Coordinates of C-alpha atoms and ligand atoms in Angstrom, one line a residue:
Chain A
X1 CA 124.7 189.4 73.9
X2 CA 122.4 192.0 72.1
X3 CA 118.7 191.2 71.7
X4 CA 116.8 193.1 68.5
X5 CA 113.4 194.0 68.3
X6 CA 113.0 192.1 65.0
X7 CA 113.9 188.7 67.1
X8 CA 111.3 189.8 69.3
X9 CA 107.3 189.0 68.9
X10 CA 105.3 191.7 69.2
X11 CA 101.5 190.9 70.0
X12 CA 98.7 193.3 69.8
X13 CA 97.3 194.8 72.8
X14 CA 93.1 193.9 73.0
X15 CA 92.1 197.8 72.9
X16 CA 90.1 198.8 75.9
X17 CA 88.7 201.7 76.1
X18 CA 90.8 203.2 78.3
X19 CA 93.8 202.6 76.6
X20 CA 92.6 203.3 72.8
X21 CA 94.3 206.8 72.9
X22 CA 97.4 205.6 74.2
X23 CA 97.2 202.5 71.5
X24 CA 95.9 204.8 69.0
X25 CA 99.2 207.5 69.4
X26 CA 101.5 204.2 68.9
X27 CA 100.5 204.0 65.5
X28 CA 102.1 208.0 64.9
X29 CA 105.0 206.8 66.9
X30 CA 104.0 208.8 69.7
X31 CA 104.6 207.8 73.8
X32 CA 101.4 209.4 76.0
X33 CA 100.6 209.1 79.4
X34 CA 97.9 210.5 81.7
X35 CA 98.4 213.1 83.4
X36 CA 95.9 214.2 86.1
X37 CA 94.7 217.6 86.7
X38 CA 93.5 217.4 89.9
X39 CA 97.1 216.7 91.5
X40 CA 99.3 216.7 88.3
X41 CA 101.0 213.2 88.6
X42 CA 101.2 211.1 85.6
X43 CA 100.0 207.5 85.9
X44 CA 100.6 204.7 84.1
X45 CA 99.0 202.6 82.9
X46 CA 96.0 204.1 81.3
X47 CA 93.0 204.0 83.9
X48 CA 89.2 206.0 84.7
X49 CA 90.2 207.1 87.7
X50 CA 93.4 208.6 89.2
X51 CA 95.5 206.3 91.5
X52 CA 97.3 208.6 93.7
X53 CA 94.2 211.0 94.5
X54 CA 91.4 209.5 93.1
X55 CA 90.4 212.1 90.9
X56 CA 88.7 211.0 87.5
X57 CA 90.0 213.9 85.6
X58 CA 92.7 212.2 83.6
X59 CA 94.5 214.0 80.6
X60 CA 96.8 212.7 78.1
X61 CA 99.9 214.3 77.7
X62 CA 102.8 213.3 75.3
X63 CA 105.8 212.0 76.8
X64 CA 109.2 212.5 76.1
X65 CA 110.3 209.2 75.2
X66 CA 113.1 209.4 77.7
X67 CA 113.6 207.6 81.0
X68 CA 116.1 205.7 82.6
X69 CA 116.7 202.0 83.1
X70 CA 115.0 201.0 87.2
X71 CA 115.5 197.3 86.4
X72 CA 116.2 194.9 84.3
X73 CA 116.6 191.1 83.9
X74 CA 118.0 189.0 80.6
X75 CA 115.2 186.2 81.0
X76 CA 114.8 182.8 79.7
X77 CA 111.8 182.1 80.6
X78 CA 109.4 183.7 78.1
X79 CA 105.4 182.0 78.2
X80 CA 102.5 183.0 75.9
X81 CA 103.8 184.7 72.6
X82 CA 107.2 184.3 74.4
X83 CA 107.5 181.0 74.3
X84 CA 110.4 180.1 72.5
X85 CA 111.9 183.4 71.3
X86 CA 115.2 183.1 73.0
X87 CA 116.2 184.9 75.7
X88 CA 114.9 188.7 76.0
X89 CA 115.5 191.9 78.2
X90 CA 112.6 192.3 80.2
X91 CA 112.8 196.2 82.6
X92 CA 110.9 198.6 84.1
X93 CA 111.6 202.3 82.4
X94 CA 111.9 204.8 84.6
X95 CA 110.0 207.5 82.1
X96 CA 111.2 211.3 82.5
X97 CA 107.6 212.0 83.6
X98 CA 108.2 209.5 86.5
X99 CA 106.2 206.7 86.0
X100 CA 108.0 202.9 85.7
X101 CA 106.5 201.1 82.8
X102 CA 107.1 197.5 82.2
X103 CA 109.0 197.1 78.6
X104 CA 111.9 195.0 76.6
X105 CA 114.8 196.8 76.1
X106 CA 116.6 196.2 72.5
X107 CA 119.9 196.9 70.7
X108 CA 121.6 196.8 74.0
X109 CA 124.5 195.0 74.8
X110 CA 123.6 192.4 78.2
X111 CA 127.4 192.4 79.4
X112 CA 127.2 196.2 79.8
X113 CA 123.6 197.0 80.3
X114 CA 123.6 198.8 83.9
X115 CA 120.5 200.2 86.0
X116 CA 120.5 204.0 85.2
X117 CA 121.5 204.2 81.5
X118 CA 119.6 206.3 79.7
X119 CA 116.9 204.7 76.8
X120 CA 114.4 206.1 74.3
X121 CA 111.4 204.5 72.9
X122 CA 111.1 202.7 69.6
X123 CA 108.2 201.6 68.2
X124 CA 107.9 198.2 67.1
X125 CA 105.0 197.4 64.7
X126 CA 101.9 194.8 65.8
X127 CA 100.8 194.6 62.5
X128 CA 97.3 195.2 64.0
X129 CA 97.4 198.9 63.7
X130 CA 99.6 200.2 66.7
X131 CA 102.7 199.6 67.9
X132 CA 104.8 198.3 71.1
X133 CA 106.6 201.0 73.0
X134 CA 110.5 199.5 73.6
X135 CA 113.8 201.3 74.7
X136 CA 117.0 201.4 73.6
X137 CA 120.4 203.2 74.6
X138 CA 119.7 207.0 74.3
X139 CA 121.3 208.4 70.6
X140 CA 124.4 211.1 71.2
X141 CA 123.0 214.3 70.1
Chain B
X1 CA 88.8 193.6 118.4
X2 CA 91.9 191.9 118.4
X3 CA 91.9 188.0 117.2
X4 CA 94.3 187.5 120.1
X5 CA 94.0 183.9 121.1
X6 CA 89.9 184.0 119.5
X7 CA 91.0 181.3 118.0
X8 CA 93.9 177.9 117.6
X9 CA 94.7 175.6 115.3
X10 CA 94.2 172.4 116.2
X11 CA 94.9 170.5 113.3
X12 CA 97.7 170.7 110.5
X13 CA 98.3 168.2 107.7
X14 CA 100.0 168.2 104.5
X15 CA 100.0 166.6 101.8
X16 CA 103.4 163.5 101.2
X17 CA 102.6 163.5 97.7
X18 CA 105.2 165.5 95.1
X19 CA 103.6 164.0 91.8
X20 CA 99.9 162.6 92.1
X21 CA 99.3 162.4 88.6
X22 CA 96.2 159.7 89.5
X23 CA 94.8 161.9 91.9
X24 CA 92.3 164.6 91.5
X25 CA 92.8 168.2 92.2
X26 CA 89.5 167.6 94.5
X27 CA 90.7 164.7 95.7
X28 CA 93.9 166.2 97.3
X29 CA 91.7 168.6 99.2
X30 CA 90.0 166.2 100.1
X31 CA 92.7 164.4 101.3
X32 CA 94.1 166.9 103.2
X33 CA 90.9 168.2 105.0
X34 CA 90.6 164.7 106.2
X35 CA 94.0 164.9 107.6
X36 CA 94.3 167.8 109.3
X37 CA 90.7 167.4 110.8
X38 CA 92.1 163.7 111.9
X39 CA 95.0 165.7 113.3
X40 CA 92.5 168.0 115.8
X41 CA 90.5 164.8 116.5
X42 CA 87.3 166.2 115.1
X43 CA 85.6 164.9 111.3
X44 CA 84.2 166.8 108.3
X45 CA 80.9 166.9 110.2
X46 CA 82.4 169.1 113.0
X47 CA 83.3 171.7 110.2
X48 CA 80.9 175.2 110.0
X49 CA 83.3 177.4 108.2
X50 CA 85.4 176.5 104.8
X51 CA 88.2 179.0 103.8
X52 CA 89.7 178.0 100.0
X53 CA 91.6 179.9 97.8
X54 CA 91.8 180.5 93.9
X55 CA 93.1 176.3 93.4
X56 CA 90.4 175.4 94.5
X57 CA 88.6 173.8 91.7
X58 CA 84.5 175.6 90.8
X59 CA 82.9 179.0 92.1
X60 CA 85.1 180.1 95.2
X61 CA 84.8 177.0 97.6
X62 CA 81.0 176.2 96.6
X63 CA 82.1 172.9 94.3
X64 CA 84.9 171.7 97.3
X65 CA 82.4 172.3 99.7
X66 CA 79.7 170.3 97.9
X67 CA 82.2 167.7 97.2
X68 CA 83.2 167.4 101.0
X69 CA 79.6 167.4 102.1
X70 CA 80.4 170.1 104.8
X71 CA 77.7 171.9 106.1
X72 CA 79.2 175.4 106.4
X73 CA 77.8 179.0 108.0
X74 CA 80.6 180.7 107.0
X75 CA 82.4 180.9 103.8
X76 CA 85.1 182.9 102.7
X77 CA 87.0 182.1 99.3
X78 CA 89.1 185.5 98.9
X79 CA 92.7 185.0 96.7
X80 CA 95.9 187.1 97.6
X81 CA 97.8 183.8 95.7
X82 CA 100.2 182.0 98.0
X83 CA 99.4 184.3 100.7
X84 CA 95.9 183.8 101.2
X85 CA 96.1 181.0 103.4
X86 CA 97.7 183.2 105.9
X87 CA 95.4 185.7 105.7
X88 CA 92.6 183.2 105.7
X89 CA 94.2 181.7 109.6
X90 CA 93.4 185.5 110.5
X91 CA 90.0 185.5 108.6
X92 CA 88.6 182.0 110.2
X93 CA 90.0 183.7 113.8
X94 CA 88.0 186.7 113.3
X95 CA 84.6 184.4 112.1
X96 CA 85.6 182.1 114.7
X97 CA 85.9 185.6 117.3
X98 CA 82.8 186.9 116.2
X99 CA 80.6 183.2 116.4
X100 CA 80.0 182.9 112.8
X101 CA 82.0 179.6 112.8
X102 CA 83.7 177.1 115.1
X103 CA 85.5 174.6 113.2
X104 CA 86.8 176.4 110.5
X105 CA 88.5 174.3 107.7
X106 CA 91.2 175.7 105.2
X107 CA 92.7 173.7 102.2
X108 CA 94.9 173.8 99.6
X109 CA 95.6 171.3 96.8
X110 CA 96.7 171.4 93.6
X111 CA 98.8 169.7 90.7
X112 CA 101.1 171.9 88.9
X113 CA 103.4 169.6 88.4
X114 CA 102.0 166.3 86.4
X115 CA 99.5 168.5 84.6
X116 CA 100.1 171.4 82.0
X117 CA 100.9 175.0 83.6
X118 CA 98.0 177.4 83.1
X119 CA 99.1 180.6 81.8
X120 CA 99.0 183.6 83.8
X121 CA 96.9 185.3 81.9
X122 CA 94.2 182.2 81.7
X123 CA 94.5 182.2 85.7
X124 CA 93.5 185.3 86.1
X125 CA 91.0 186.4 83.8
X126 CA 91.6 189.8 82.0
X127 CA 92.6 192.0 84.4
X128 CA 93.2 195.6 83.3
X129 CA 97.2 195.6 83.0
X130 CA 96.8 192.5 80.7
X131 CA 97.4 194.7 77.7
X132 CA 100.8 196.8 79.5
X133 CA 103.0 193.5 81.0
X134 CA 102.4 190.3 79.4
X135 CA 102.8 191.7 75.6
X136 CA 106.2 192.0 76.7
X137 CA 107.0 189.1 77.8
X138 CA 106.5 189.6 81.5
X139 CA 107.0 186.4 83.7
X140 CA 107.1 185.1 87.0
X141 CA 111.1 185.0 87.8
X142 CA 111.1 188.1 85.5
X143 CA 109.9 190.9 88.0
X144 CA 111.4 188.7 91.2
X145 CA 114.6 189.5 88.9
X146 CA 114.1 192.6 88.6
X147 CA 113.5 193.4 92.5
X148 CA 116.8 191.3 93.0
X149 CA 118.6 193.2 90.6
X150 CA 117.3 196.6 92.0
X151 CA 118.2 195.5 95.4
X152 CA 121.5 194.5 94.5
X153 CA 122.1 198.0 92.6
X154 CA 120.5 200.0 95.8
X155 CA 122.3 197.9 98.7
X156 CA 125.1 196.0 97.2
X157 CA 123.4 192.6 97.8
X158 CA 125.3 189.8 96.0
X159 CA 124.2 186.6 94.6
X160 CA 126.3 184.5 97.3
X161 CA 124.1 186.1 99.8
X162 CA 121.0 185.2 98.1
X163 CA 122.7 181.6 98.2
X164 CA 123.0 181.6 101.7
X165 CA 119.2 181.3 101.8
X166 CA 118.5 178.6 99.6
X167 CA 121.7 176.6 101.8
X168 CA 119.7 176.8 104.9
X169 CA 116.7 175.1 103.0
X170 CA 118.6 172.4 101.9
X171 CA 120.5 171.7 105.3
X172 CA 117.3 171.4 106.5
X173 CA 115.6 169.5 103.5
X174 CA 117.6 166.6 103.8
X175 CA 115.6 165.6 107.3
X176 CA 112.7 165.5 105.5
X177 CA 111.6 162.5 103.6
X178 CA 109.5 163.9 101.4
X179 CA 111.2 166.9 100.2
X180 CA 111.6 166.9 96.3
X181 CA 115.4 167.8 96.8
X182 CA 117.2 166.5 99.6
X183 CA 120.6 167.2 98.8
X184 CA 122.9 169.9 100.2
X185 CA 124.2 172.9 98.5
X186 CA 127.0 175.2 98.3
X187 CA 126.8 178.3 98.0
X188 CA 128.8 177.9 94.7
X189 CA 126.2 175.2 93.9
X190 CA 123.5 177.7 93.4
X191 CA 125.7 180.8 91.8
X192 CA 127.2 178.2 88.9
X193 CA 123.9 177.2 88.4
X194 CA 122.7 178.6 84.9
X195 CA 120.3 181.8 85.1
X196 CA 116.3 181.2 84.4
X197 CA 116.3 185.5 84.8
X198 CA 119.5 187.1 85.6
X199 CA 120.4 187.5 88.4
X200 CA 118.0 184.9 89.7
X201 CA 120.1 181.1 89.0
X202 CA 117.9 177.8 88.9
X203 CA 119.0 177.5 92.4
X204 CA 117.3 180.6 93.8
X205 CA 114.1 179.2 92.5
X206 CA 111.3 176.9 94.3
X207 CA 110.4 173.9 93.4
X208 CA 106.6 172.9 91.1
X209 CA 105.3 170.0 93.4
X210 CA 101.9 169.1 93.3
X211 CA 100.1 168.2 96.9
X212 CA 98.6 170.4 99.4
X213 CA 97.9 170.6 102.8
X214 CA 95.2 171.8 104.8
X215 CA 94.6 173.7 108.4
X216 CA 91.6 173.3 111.1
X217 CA 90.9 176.5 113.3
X218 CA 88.6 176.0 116.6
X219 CA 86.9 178.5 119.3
X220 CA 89.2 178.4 123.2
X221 CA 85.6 176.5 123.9
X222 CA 86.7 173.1 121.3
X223 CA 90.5 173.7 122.1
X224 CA 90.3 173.1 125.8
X225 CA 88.1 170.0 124.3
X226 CA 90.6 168.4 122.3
X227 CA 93.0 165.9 123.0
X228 CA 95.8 168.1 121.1
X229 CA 97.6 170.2 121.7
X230 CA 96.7 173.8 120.2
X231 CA 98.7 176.6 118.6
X232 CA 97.3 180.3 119.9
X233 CA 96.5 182.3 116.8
X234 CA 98.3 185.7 118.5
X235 CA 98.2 188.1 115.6
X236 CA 97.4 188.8 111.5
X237 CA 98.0 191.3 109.3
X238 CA 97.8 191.7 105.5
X239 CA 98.7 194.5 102.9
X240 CA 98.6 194.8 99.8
X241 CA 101.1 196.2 97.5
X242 CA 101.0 197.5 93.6
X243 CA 102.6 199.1 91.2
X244 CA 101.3 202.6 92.3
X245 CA 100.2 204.4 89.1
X246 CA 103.9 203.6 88.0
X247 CA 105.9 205.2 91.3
X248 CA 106.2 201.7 92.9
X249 CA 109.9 201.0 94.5
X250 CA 110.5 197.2 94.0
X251 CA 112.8 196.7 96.7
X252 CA 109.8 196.8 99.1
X253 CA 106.7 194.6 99.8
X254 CA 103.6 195.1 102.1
X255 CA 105.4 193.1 104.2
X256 CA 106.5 196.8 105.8
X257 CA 102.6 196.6 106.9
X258 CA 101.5 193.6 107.4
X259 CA 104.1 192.7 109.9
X260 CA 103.6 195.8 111.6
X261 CA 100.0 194.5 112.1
X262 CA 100.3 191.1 112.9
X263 CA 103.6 192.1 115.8
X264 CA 101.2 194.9 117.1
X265 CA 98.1 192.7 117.3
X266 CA 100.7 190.5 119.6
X267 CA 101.8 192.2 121.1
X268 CA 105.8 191.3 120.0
X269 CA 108.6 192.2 118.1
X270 CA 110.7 190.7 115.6
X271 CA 113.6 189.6 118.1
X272 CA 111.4 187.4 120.2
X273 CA 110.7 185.1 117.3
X274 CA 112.0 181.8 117.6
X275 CA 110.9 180.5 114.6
X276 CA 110.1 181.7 111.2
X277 CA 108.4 180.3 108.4
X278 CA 108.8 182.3 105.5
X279 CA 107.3 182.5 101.9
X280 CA 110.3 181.5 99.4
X281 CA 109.4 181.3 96.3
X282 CA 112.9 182.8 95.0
X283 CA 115.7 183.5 97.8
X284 CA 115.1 187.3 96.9
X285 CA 111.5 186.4 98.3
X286 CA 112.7 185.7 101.7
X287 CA 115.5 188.9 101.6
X288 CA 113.0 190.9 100.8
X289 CA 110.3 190.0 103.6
X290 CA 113.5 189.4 106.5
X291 CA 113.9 193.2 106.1
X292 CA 110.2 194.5 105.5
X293 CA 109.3 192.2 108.9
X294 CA 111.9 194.2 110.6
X295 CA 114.7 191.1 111.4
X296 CA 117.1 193.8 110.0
X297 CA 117.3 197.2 109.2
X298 CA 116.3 197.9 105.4
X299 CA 119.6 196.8 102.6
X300 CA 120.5 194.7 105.7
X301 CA 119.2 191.3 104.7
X302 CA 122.1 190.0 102.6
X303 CA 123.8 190.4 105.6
X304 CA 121.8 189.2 108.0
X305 CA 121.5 186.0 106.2
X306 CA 125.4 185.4 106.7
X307 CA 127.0 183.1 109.4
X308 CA 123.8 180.5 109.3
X309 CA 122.0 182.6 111.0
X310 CA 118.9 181.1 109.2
X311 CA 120.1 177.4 110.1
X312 CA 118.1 175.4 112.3
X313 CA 118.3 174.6 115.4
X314 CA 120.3 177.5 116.7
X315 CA 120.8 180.0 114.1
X316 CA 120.0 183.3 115.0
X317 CA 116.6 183.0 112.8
X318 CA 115.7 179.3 112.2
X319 CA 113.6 179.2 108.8
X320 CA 112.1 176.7 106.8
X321 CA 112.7 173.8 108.7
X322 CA 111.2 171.5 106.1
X323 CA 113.3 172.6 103.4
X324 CA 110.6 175.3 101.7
X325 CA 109.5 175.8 98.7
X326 CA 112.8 176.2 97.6
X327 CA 113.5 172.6 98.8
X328 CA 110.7 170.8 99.9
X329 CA 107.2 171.7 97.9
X330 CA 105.3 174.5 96.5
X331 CA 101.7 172.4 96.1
X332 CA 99.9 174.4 93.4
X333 CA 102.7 177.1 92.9
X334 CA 101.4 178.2 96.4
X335 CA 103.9 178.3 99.6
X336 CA 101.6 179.6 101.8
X337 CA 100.2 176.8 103.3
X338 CA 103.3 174.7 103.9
X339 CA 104.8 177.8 105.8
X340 CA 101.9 177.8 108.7
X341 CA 102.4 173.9 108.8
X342 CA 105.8 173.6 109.9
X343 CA 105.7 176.4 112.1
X344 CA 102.6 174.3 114.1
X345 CA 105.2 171.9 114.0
X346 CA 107.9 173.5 115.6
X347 CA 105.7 175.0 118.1
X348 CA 104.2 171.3 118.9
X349 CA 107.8 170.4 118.7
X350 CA 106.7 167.6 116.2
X351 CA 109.7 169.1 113.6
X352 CA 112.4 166.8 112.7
X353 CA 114.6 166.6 115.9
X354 CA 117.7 167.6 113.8
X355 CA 115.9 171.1 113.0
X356 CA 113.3 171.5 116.1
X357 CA 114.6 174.4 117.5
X358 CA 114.4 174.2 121.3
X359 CA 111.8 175.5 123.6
X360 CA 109.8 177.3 120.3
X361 CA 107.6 179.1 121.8
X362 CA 106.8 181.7 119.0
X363 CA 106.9 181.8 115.6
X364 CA 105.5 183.9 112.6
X365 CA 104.4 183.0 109.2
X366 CA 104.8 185.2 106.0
X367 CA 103.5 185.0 102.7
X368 CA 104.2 186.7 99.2
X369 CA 101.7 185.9 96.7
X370 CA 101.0 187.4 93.2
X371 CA 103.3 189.1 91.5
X372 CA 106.1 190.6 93.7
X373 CA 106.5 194.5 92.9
X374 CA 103.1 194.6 90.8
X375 CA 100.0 193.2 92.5
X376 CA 101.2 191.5 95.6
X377 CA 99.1 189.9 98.1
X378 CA 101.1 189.7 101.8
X379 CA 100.0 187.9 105.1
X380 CA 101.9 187.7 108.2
X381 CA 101.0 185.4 111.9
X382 CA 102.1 185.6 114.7
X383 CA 101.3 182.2 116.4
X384 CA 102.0 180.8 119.8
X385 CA 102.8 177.6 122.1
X386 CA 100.0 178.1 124.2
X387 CA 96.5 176.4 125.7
X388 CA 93.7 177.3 125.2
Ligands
LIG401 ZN1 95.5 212.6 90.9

């Protein structure tokens, strides 16, 4: 089966203030991450203070959108805004910059989905002024 | 200091009850502090330290303890989910080992099951990845999925080997008669069984009981006291595992650490384990922690859980004994408890005689709780067939 992101809900994030530059870029259809300067790992998600060195000098970066597929899992068993959509890829991105975020994958086929493909983001529209960063299969050039 | 027989259980109760929808959640505590203190011989008076974790109902343990009446010195209402009540048998040790308590009561009680789930996100507040997982629909057998899935691309683990696991529990579940399912399964069973997340099937999944169960911890002084007898407290260790600014790998859990600490502490390894009692909440659960306590090497479970090797009574590993969570209960969405329960019992040899494993003289309790591969709360005993 093939889930699409219209079939899909797509809450709006509560905008802390952390996160308002990342939520903020969304709405451009832009992916960021922070990247720290003190040992130059990216980290996600967005946060004061550095988790791999504790350094508080976060930057954010633009992303490429890229990344690979770490896991995935077709689930029935959505809760909250979930509830009741049908079944839905949920998978952790493997982003080119290295972090794993936590996302839906869309306008992929279940029966030949495999950990490893390639994805990009989309951007799928809260109606509340940014957008949800999704992946699907990575366009040939 | 080492906790190293500080401390021993000397009571252990839990809960018959699989659906009390006329009993309060407060009332199930209460019911099974009763019990387990019954169990030691002592009462509620005797009790000077109360460890209770986020089910318990109010501010920390301050409403159960009210409601019990206990009269306590020592408090300690931390939450690691279904772990904590491992890691609160090493916490009550070390109160107990440093004399800020001697009768130290833990409890667990809740009703998942006859009342309406809470929502993850109610449970827990607003905690700061609130607005990066849930909004995509992120759920419980979601990420244990997902660390199945992982493992299976990463080791070749199949679904008929998670199987195997959930077989074992229902071998044994059908001795006890008050396990929710007592019926044996195939491993076929459990792979036709429809997916809830792929490639987890119904059948890899525990069970939503309500009940509880509760624990009583005592000073060598009380133990030698007792008309009981006592299960040494030998070792505890807890870790905690996240998602690591996003570099996480889901194929392992803190178990890697806090079995380390709790086999260090006494002073064992894995392979003199006779028994093992072992957080299941999905069959990946228990995979996942056979390899991080070091039964096997690491990719090795699916394996290692071949040939009945977790069947009591002569398996190579006996697990579970009274059918688990994926069998048997899960009070309060919280397998913890039960797992330190029956392994008192198989080290009292009070187990059912089909699955007491013979001459138990040590066992070890894990415990997953939280969110495997995200914010995950691990707790490992080692605990031992000895007087005080
Ligand atoms: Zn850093």
């Amino acid at each position: 089966m093939t889930v699409e992101s219209q079939s899909l809900p797509a809450p709006a994030p509560e905008v802390t203030p952390e996160g308002a530059p990342f939520w903020a870029a969304t709405a451009d259809g832009r992916l960021t991450l922070q990247q720290c300067a003190a040992c130059g790992r990216h980290v996600w998600y967005p946060r004061y203070v550095c988790p791999h060195c504790h350094s508080t000098q976060l930057e954010w970066v633009e992303a490429s959108g890229r990344g690979t597929v770490y896991s995935f899992t077709l689930t029935t068993r959505g809760i909250l805004d979930y509830a009741g959509c049908g079944p839905y890829v949920l998978a952790l991105v493997e982003l080119a910059e290295g972090p794993k975020m936590m996302t839906n994958l869309v306008g992929v086929d279940t029966s030949t989905l495999s950990i490893g493909d390639e994805v990009q983001v989309v951007f799928a529209d809260t109606g509340q002024g940014n957008a949800l960063p999704r992946f699907r299969p990575l366009a040939e050039p | 200091m080492s906790i190293k027989r500080k401390a021993y259980i000397a009571g252990a109760y839990e809960h018959p009850g699989r659906e009390l929808p006329d009993t309060s959640i407060p009332q199930i505590h209460a019911e099974v502090a009763i019990g387990a203190l019954a169990d030691a011989g002592l009462s509620l008076s005797d009790v000077d330290g109360y460890f209770s974790g986020g089910d318990a109902p109010g501010l920390g343990g301050l409403a159960m303890a009210d409601y019990l009446g206990l009269r306590v010195r020592y408090m300690d209402s931390s939450d690691m989910g279904g772990s904590v009540y491992l890691s609160h048998v090493g916490h009550a040790a070390a109160a107990i080992a440093a004399g800020k308590c001697n009768v130290a009561l833990v409890t667990l009680g809740g009703r998942p099951r006859t009342t309406k789930l809470r929502a993850p996100g109610q449970l827990m507040g607003s905690p700061p990845e609130s607005d990066y997982e849930p909004i995509f629909g992120m759920n419980v057998s979601a990420v244990y999925a997902m660390a199945a899935a992982r493992h299976m691309h990463e080791f070749g683990t199949t679904s008929e080997q998670l199987a195997e696991i959930k077989v074992a529990a229902s071998v044994h579940a059908q001795y006890n008669e008050h396990a929710l399912l007592r019926n044996v399964v195939t491993v076929a069973d459990v792979v036709n069984s429809p997916f809830v997340s792929s490639p987890l099937h119904r059948l890899d999944c525990c069970v939503v009981t309500d009940g509880g169960g509760a624990l009583v911890l005592v000073s060598p002084e009380i133990a030698r006291r007792l008309d009981r007898h006592c299960v040494a407290v030998l070792g505890h260790g807890e870790a905690i595992e996240h998602t690591a600014g996003g570099f996480q790998d889901i194929t392992v859990t803190g178990a890697v650490r806090s079995g380390a600490d709790a086999f260090a502490e006494a002073g064992v390894r894995p392979g003199d384990i006779d028994y093992a009692g072992i957080y299941d909440s999905f069959t990946i659960t228990v995979l996942l922690a056979l390899e991080d306590l070091g039964f096997c090497a690491k990719g090795e479970g699916g394996k290692f859980v071949l040939d009945g090797a977790l069947h009591a009574p002569h398996g190579r590993l006996p697990f579970n004994t009274d059918g688990g969570s994926l069998c048997n209960n899960h009070p309060a969405n919280r397998g913890g408890m039960t797992k330190i329960i029956e392994a008192v019992r198989q080290l009292r040899g009070e187990a059912h005689p089909a699955v007491q494993v013979p001459n138990c003289e040590l066992a070890l309790a894990h415990g997953t709780g939280g969110w495997l591969s995200t914010r995950m709360g691990n707790a490992t005993l080692v605990l031992g067939r000895e007087d005080a």
